[in-house]
Amino acid sequence: MALTASLLLRQGLLYSARSNFIKASTATMVMQSRSRHSDPLPHLPVPALEDTLNKYLRTVKPLVTDDEFRVTEEIVNKFKAPEGIGPKLQVRLEQRAKARENWLYDWWMRSAYLDYRWPVVVWSSPGLVFPLQEFKTLDDQLSFAAKMIVGALDYKRMVDEKIVPVEYMGKDKLDMSQYFNILGTCRIPGVTRDSISFFGQEADPPKHIVVAHNNHFFKINVYDKNGNTLSARQLVHLLRNVVERSTHPTNPVGLLTTQNRNVWGKAYKKIRKDRMNRASVDEIQRCIFLLALDGPIVNPTGNIMTDAALNCVHGNGPEGYAGNRWYDKTLQFTVGKKGAVGLTYEHTPAEGPPIANLMDHIMDFIAKGKDGLEAESKQEIQLPVVDVPRPERLMFNVSQDIKLEIEDAKVSLQSLVDDLEMTCFNFTGFGKNFIKSQKLSPDSFLQMAIQLAFYRIHKEPGAHYESASTRKFLYGRTETIRSCSIESVVFAKTILDPEAPVSQKATALRNAVEAHKNYVKSAVNGHGVDRHLLGLKLSAIEAGFDVPTLFMDVGYIRSSHMRLSTSQVPAKCDAFMCFGPLVPDGYGCCYNPRPDNIMFGTSAFNSSPETDSATFRAALEESLMDMHSILLADGGIKSKL
Ligand code: COA
């Protein structure tokens, strides 16, 4: 998709937006981007080789035996020697960085997302659970959905008008390009590699959303002929029409999007052969966002937070609402019959924070009554809903062949659904205010609590991934914080040692938190280990060299097998993000630290005999409370509690 003049005009200096560069050549992308910026943000640096390798060795040490570590050291020394492959790759990487605005961006999009062939469901797309609602009637459900739509469109207006406040990290402005990438975007399946289309950035961007109900899809134009957003009342009317016209479930074509990407890529070609299917798929892909009206939670666990999280992540599978989705779509809101509300987002174009901001905006918009629905319903005489075209049903010809594909998708998805287990909870022992009062970084404190929980259960440290934002840099995405450190292991062992005095425990805690905070500082400044190593590896592959031994060494493999996949996604409202583990024997753990409580979404796989999310929750809560008691017993600053 070519970048248009109107788009250029819509972007300010602090903002950046991207055309569908995946379909453009890299050179074109660089030129297009340059023409839009006068270098408002610094470029992602390439760290010094020696620095990265030293940091790397420190992160490997806790995860290998002494003998294994000696081998890793030897491999690293050979790699970085002047005659080794490392310096050559470093030169190539530095050259690449000179020629681009962000040396990692397109490599990252491909290696982290578009080349990833596992299903996006569970393995890649997070869920975001909104504050739980209580709906007694269909009207309640539809009214909320309508308000949600109006709130999201108001946010879109702010994005389009570039008035979403620019975010900062300390004094540094952050790259805002992700905000332009989430509305009107869709991942497109391919047989060996996917692509992504930013329809919202076209000269004539889409003006419709798609509403899913009982696996039927309907197109709703959300602007009237004068370009004004439809009112919540008009939308309720249209949503009711959707519900009335889809009383029985139809073929769950959407289930195809839950498949392994190669399988879906092939089925996609088949489905598009039919003209009507092609038109329907196009409308779904192009829409601003999708909103799914679901029934009540299927197979409830007894924990409403967990139920809502599972419904966001996988829709409770083929027997639930997974067919009532199009998982390629960047943004899909879900509004359940009883009040489980949330969204799932396809991760390729953005990280969690812009999505959480969108949710906060919607919830604030509704809380303040800006949708106007309540006010209008109090008026004695209500004007009739006129001039709104009825929703257009998006039809599918489901051939026998496609039916078989759907049956296969059902089987694959069900096994994923059966495997994923989650435990979501609101920890109320304390929140980030207490941690701050102890002069500690809340995020680092929570990361150390997660490390401790893992050690408590497994009696060994676990390689631990936390996302750090690199949005200080132009088109920045993330770096990995390797939260498992020499200090975190000393900390875990000391806390669990009944003989260790409190002062020693408190010192170990503070040292571990400090070490983590130092890694965070490196990571957000583009000086982490993982993206640099990835760059060196991909430089080798691009140059046609053998992949260096460093990447096959046990030190690399074990320190990259992230048994803990974690992320902080803060939100103003009582909400939390959640996702599956990164590896079969791992945990997922996402948290929203609030002033006096912390919302957690944790996950594990049933197929791993070693992991269990309920056990993890118990260990995490115990760890948090232990850390709290130790700080207080050591003379913590009680007055601020
Ligand atoms: N004493 C007192 N207060 C402290 C402190 C200390 N020693 N250290 C930090 N704080 C305060 C901070 O000033 C900040 O205050 P604020 O709430 O007024 O802003 C607050 O505690 C939070 O800071 P901290 O917990 O240290 O972490 P952070 O908010 O800087 O977050 C990361 C750290 C790594 C999570 C963040 O930098 C980041 O990269 N976030 C994006 C992650 C992401 O993209 N996730 C999504 C993936 S899908």
Short mmCIF file of N, CA and C in Angstrom, two decimals, residues 99-217:
data_model
loop_
_atom_site.label_atom_id
_atom_site.label_comp_id
_atom_site.label_asym_id
_atom_site.label_seq_id
_atom_site.Cartn_x
_atom_site.Cartn_y
_atom_site.Cartn_z
N ALA A 99 22.08 2.45 7.62
CA ALA A 99 21.25 2.57 6.42
C ALA A 99 19.76 2.61 6.72
N ARG A 100 19.39 2.44 7.98
CA ARG A 100 17.96 2.36 8.31
C ARG A 100 17.61 3.21 9.51
N GLU A 101 16.32 3.47 9.61
CA GLU A 101 15.87 4.23 10.77
C GLU A 101 15.76 3.36 12.02
N ASN A 102 15.52 2.08 11.81
CA ASN A 102 15.53 1.15 12.92
C ASN A 102 16.03 -0.19 12.38
N TRP A 103 17.24 -0.57 12.80
CA TRP A 103 17.88 -1.74 12.19
C TRP A 103 17.11 -3.03 12.49
N LEU A 104 16.32 -3.00 13.55
CA LEU A 104 15.65 -4.23 13.97
C LEU A 104 14.25 -4.39 13.41
N TYR A 105 13.60 -3.27 13.09
CA TYR A 105 12.15 -3.27 12.92
C TYR A 105 11.61 -4.39 12.00
N ASP A 106 12.07 -4.42 10.77
CA ASP A 106 11.46 -5.41 9.86
C ASP A 106 11.92 -6.84 10.18
N TRP A 107 13.14 -6.97 10.66
CA TRP A 107 13.59 -8.30 11.11
C TRP A 107 12.68 -8.80 12.23
N TRP A 108 12.37 -7.90 13.14
CA TRP A 108 11.58 -8.27 14.31
C TRP A 108 10.15 -8.65 13.91
N MET A 109 9.57 -7.83 13.04
CA MET A 109 8.20 -8.12 12.58
C MET A 109 8.14 -9.52 11.98
N ARG A 110 9.20 -9.86 11.23
CA ARG A 110 9.16 -11.17 10.58
C ARG A 110 9.47 -12.28 11.57
N SER A 111 10.59 -12.13 12.28
CA SER A 111 11.01 -13.27 13.10
C SER A 111 10.09 -13.47 14.30
N ALA A 112 9.59 -12.39 14.87
CA ALA A 112 8.74 -12.56 16.05
C ALA A 112 7.30 -12.88 15.68
N TYR A 113 6.86 -12.42 14.52
CA TYR A 113 5.42 -12.57 14.22
C TYR A 113 5.15 -13.23 12.86
N LEU A 114 5.53 -12.56 11.78
CA LEU A 114 5.00 -12.99 10.49
C LEU A 114 5.56 -14.33 10.01
N ASP A 115 6.75 -14.68 10.48
CA ASP A 115 7.30 -15.99 10.12
C ASP A 115 6.90 -17.07 11.13
N TYR A 116 6.32 -16.63 12.22
CA TYR A 116 5.93 -17.56 13.29
C TYR A 116 4.74 -18.38 12.79
N ARG A 117 4.88 -19.69 12.82
CA ARG A 117 3.87 -20.54 12.15
C ARG A 117 2.87 -21.18 13.11
N TRP A 118 3.10 -21.03 14.41
CA TRP A 118 2.14 -21.60 15.35
C TRP A 118 0.89 -20.74 15.37
N PRO A 119 -0.20 -21.27 15.88
CA PRO A 119 -1.44 -20.45 15.89
C PRO A 119 -1.23 -19.16 16.67
N VAL A 120 -1.88 -18.10 16.22
CA VAL A 120 -1.81 -16.86 17.01
C VAL A 120 -2.58 -17.02 18.32
N VAL A 121 -3.62 -17.84 18.27
CA VAL A 121 -4.42 -18.08 19.48
C VAL A 121 -3.54 -18.80 20.50
N VAL A 122 -3.58 -18.36 21.70
CA VAL A 122 -2.80 -18.88 22.84
C VAL A 122 -1.30 -18.57 22.71
N TRP A 123 -0.71 -18.86 21.55
CA TRP A 123 0.74 -18.75 21.42
C TRP A 123 1.21 -17.32 21.21
N SER A 124 0.36 -16.46 20.74
CA SER A 124 0.87 -15.12 20.41
C SER A 124 -0.06 -13.98 20.80
N SER A 125 -1.38 -14.17 20.65
CA SER A 125 -2.30 -13.05 20.87
C SER A 125 -2.73 -12.95 22.33
N PRO A 126 -2.46 -11.82 22.99
CA PRO A 126 -2.90 -11.68 24.38
C PRO A 126 -4.39 -11.34 24.46
N GLY A 127 -4.93 -11.54 25.65
CA GLY A 127 -6.29 -11.08 25.95
C GLY A 127 -6.19 -9.91 26.91
N LEU A 128 -7.18 -9.05 26.89
CA LEU A 128 -7.22 -7.95 27.85
C LEU A 128 -8.62 -7.96 28.46
N VAL A 129 -8.68 -8.24 29.76
CA VAL A 129 -9.98 -8.34 30.43
C VAL A 129 -10.34 -6.97 30.99
N PHE A 130 -11.47 -6.45 30.56
CA PHE A 130 -11.95 -5.15 31.04
C PHE A 130 -12.58 -5.34 32.42
N PRO A 131 -12.80 -4.25 33.15
CA PRO A 131 -13.53 -4.39 34.42
C PRO A 131 -14.83 -5.16 34.17
N LEU A 132 -15.11 -6.11 35.05
CA LEU A 132 -16.28 -6.98 34.83
C LEU A 132 -17.57 -6.19 34.95
N GLN A 133 -18.50 -6.48 34.08
CA GLN A 133 -19.79 -5.79 34.07
C GLN A 133 -20.87 -6.79 34.51
N GLU A 134 -22.04 -6.27 34.77
CA GLU A 134 -23.15 -7.18 35.08
C GLU A 134 -24.30 -6.86 34.15
N PHE A 135 -24.61 -7.76 33.25
CA PHE A 135 -25.72 -7.54 32.32
C PHE A 135 -26.87 -8.48 32.72
N LYS A 136 -28.05 -7.90 32.86
CA LYS A 136 -29.20 -8.75 33.20
C LYS A 136 -30.01 -9.07 31.96
N THR A 137 -29.98 -8.17 30.99
CA THR A 137 -30.81 -8.35 29.81
C THR A 137 -29.98 -8.16 28.54
N LEU A 138 -30.59 -8.54 27.43
CA LEU A 138 -29.92 -8.32 26.15
C LEU A 138 -29.68 -6.82 25.94
N ASP A 139 -30.62 -6.02 26.39
CA ASP A 139 -30.48 -4.57 26.25
C ASP A 139 -29.22 -4.07 26.94
N ASP A 140 -28.97 -4.62 28.15
CA ASP A 140 -27.76 -4.21 28.89
C ASP A 140 -26.52 -4.53 28.06
N GLN A 141 -26.51 -5.75 27.52
CA GLN A 141 -25.35 -6.18 26.75
C GLN A 141 -25.14 -5.29 25.52
N LEU A 142 -26.23 -5.06 24.81
CA LEU A 142 -26.12 -4.28 23.57
C LEU A 142 -25.79 -2.81 23.85
N SER A 143 -26.35 -2.30 24.95
CA SER A 143 -26.05 -0.90 25.30
C SER A 143 -24.57 -0.75 25.59
N PHE A 144 -24.03 -1.72 26.35
CA PHE A 144 -22.60 -1.62 26.66
C PHE A 144 -21.77 -1.71 25.38
N ALA A 145 -22.15 -2.68 24.53
CA ALA A 145 -21.40 -2.86 23.28
C ALA A 145 -21.43 -1.57 22.45
N ALA A 146 -22.61 -0.93 22.41
CA ALA A 146 -22.74 0.30 21.61
C ALA A 146 -21.86 1.41 22.20
N LYS A 147 -21.84 1.50 23.52
CA LYS A 147 -21.01 2.53 24.16
C LYS A 147 -19.53 2.26 23.90
N MET A 148 -19.21 0.98 23.93
CA MET A 148 -17.81 0.59 23.67
C MET A 148 -17.39 1.02 22.26
N ILE A 149 -18.29 0.81 21.32
CA ILE A 149 -17.99 1.19 19.93
C ILE A 149 -17.78 2.70 19.84
N VAL A 150 -18.70 3.45 20.45
CA VAL A 150 -18.59 4.92 20.36
C VAL A 150 -17.31 5.38 21.06
N GLY A 151 -16.99 4.75 22.19
CA GLY A 151 -15.76 5.12 22.91
C GLY A 151 -14.52 4.81 22.07
N ALA A 152 -14.51 3.65 21.42
CA ALA A 152 -13.35 3.28 20.59
C ALA A 152 -13.23 4.21 19.39
N LEU A 153 -14.37 4.61 18.84
CA LEU A 153 -14.31 5.52 17.68
C LEU A 153 -13.87 6.92 18.11
N ASP A 154 -14.21 7.27 19.34
CA ASP A 154 -13.72 8.56 19.86
C ASP A 154 -12.20 8.52 19.99
N TYR A 155 -11.71 7.37 20.41
CA TYR A 155 -10.25 7.20 20.52
C TYR A 155 -9.61 7.29 19.14
N LYS A 156 -10.28 6.67 18.17
CA LYS A 156 -9.77 6.71 16.79
C LYS A 156 -9.66 8.16 16.32
N ARG A 157 -10.71 8.93 16.67
CA ARG A 157 -10.69 10.35 16.29
C ARG A 157 -9.45 11.03 16.88
N MET A 158 -9.18 10.72 18.14
CA MET A 158 -8.01 11.34 18.79
C MET A 158 -6.71 10.91 18.12
N VAL A 159 -6.65 9.64 17.73
CA VAL A 159 -5.45 9.17 17.02
C VAL A 159 -5.33 9.90 15.69
N ASP A 160 -6.44 9.95 14.95
CA ASP A 160 -6.43 10.60 13.64
C ASP A 160 -6.05 12.08 13.76
N GLU A 161 -6.55 12.72 14.83
CA GLU A 161 -6.25 14.15 15.00
C GLU A 161 -4.93 14.38 15.74
N LYS A 162 -4.25 13.31 16.04
CA LYS A 162 -2.95 13.36 16.73
C LYS A 162 -3.04 14.07 18.07
N ILE A 163 -4.11 13.82 18.80
CA ILE A 163 -4.22 14.47 20.11
C ILE A 163 -4.15 13.48 21.27
N VAL A 164 -3.81 12.23 20.95
CA VAL A 164 -3.51 11.30 22.05
C VAL A 164 -2.22 11.83 22.67
N PRO A 165 -2.23 12.07 23.99
CA PRO A 165 -1.02 12.67 24.58
C PRO A 165 0.23 11.82 24.31
N VAL A 166 1.29 12.49 23.91
CA VAL A 166 2.55 11.78 23.67
C VAL A 166 3.03 11.21 25.00
N GLU A 167 3.47 9.96 24.97
CA GLU A 167 3.91 9.33 26.22
C GLU A 167 5.40 9.59 26.44
N TYR A 168 5.75 9.52 27.71
CA TYR A 168 7.14 9.76 28.12
C TYR A 168 7.64 8.61 28.97
N MET A 169 8.93 8.38 28.91
CA MET A 169 9.58 7.52 29.90
C MET A 169 10.59 8.42 30.58
N GLY A 170 10.31 8.81 31.81
CA GLY A 170 11.13 9.85 32.43
C GLY A 170 10.98 11.12 31.61
N LYS A 171 12.12 11.65 31.14
CA LYS A 171 12.05 12.88 30.34
C LYS A 171 11.99 12.58 28.85
N ASP A 172 12.10 11.30 28.50
CA ASP A 172 12.21 10.96 27.08
C ASP A 172 10.84 10.71 26.44
N LYS A 173 10.64 11.37 25.30
CA LYS A 173 9.41 11.12 24.53
C LYS A 173 9.45 9.72 23.95
N LEU A 174 8.29 9.11 23.86
CA LEU A 174 8.23 7.77 23.28
C LEU A 174 7.67 7.81 21.86
N ASP A 175 8.08 6.86 21.07
CA ASP A 175 7.57 6.72 19.71
C ASP A 175 6.08 6.36 19.77
N MET A 176 5.27 7.09 19.02
CA MET A 176 3.81 6.89 19.09
C MET A 176 3.28 6.10 17.89
N SER A 177 4.17 5.58 17.05
CA SER A 177 3.69 4.98 15.80
C SER A 177 2.73 3.81 16.03
N GLN A 178 2.88 3.11 17.14
CA GLN A 178 1.99 1.95 17.35
C GLN A 178 0.52 2.36 17.44
N TYR A 179 0.29 3.60 17.88
CA TYR A 179 -1.10 4.06 18.00
C TYR A 179 -1.80 4.10 16.64
N PHE A 180 -1.00 4.34 15.59
CA PHE A 180 -1.59 4.41 14.25
C PHE A 180 -1.81 3.02 13.65
N ASN A 181 -1.27 2.02 14.32
CA ASN A 181 -1.22 0.70 13.70
C ASN A 181 -2.29 -0.26 14.17
N ILE A 182 -3.12 0.18 15.11
CA ILE A 182 -4.01 -0.83 15.70
C ILE A 182 -5.44 -0.81 15.15
N LEU A 183 -5.84 0.29 14.55
CA LEU A 183 -7.22 0.36 14.03
C LEU A 183 -7.20 0.19 12.52
N GLY A 184 -8.04 -0.69 12.03
CA GLY A 184 -8.08 -0.93 10.58
C GLY A 184 -6.93 -1.80 10.10
N THR A 185 -6.40 -2.62 10.98
CA THR A 185 -5.23 -3.43 10.62
C THR A 185 -5.60 -4.92 10.65
N CYS A 186 -4.95 -5.69 9.81
CA CYS A 186 -5.21 -7.14 9.82
C CYS A 186 -3.97 -7.90 9.35
N ARG A 187 -3.73 -9.00 10.02
CA ARG A 187 -2.68 -9.92 9.58
C ARG A 187 -3.26 -10.78 8.47
N ILE A 188 -2.48 -10.99 7.42
CA ILE A 188 -2.98 -11.77 6.28
C ILE A 188 -2.20 -13.08 6.23
N PRO A 189 -2.89 -14.22 6.26
CA PRO A 189 -2.15 -15.48 6.32
C PRO A 189 -1.43 -15.78 5.01
N GLY A 190 -0.29 -16.41 5.12
CA GLY A 190 0.45 -16.86 3.94
C GLY A 190 0.87 -18.30 4.16
N VAL A 191 1.29 -18.94 3.09
CA VAL A 191 1.60 -20.37 3.20
C VAL A 191 2.90 -20.60 3.99
N THR A 192 3.85 -19.68 3.84
CA THR A 192 5.07 -19.82 4.65
C THR A 192 5.39 -18.56 5.45
N ARG A 193 4.81 -17.44 5.06
CA ARG A 193 5.02 -16.20 5.81
C ARG A 193 3.76 -15.35 5.67
N ASP A 194 3.36 -14.76 6.79
CA ASP A 194 2.19 -13.88 6.75
C ASP A 194 2.62 -12.47 6.35
N SER A 195 1.66 -11.63 6.11
CA SER A 195 1.95 -10.21 5.89
C SER A 195 0.96 -9.43 6.76
N ILE A 196 1.10 -8.13 6.75
CA ILE A 196 0.16 -7.33 7.54
C ILE A 196 -0.29 -6.14 6.72
N SER A 197 -1.56 -5.82 6.80
CA SER A 197 -2.09 -4.70 6.02
C SER A 197 -2.66 -3.65 6.95
N PHE A 198 -2.22 -2.42 6.73
CA PHE A 198 -2.69 -1.30 7.54
C PHE A 198 -3.75 -0.53 6.74
N PHE A 199 -4.96 -1.07 6.68
CA PHE A 199 -6.01 -0.45 5.87
C PHE A 199 -6.38 0.92 6.42
N GLY A 200 -6.23 1.09 7.72
CA GLY A 200 -6.58 2.37 8.34
C GLY A 200 -5.68 3.50 7.88
N GLN A 201 -4.57 3.18 7.22
CA GLN A 201 -3.65 4.22 6.79
C GLN A 201 -3.77 4.53 5.29
N GLU A 202 -4.81 3.96 4.67
CA GLU A 202 -5.01 4.24 3.25
C GLU A 202 -5.62 5.62 3.05
N ALA A 203 -5.58 6.09 1.82
CA ALA A 203 -6.15 7.40 1.51
C ALA A 203 -7.65 7.43 1.84
N ASP A 204 -8.32 6.33 1.55
CA ASP A 204 -9.74 6.24 1.83
C ASP A 204 -9.93 5.12 2.85
N PRO A 205 -9.68 5.42 4.12
CA PRO A 205 -9.67 4.34 5.12
C PRO A 205 -11.06 3.77 5.36
N PRO A 206 -11.14 2.55 5.86
CA PRO A 206 -12.44 1.92 6.11
C PRO A 206 -13.29 2.72 7.11
N LYS A 207 -14.60 2.63 6.90
CA LYS A 207 -15.52 3.37 7.78
C LYS A 207 -16.50 2.43 8.46
N HIS A 208 -16.15 1.16 8.44
CA HIS A 208 -17.08 0.19 9.03
C HIS A 208 -16.39 -0.67 10.09
N ILE A 209 -17.23 -1.23 10.95
CA ILE A 209 -16.74 -2.27 11.85
C ILE A 209 -17.45 -3.57 11.45
N VAL A 210 -17.00 -4.68 12.01
CA VAL A 210 -17.72 -5.94 11.78
C VAL A 210 -18.18 -6.45 13.13
N VAL A 211 -19.44 -6.86 13.18
CA VAL A 211 -19.99 -7.43 14.42
C VAL A 211 -20.23 -8.92 14.19
N ALA A 212 -19.74 -9.72 15.12
CA ALA A 212 -19.91 -11.18 15.01
C ALA A 212 -20.91 -11.64 16.06
N HIS A 213 -21.81 -12.50 15.63
CA HIS A 213 -22.77 -13.09 16.57
C HIS A 213 -23.15 -14.46 16.05
N ASN A 214 -23.06 -15.47 16.91
CA ASN A 214 -23.38 -16.84 16.50
C ASN A 214 -22.62 -17.25 15.25
N ASN A 215 -21.38 -16.79 15.13
CA ASN A 215 -20.47 -17.09 14.00
C ASN A 215 -20.85 -16.38 12.70
N HIS A 216 -21.90 -15.56 12.73
CA HIS A 216 -22.26 -14.74 11.55
C HIS A 216 -21.47 -13.44 11.65
N PHE A 217 -21.15 -12.88 10.50
CA PHE A 217 -20.45 -11.60 10.50
C PHE A 217 -21.32 -10.56 9.79
#
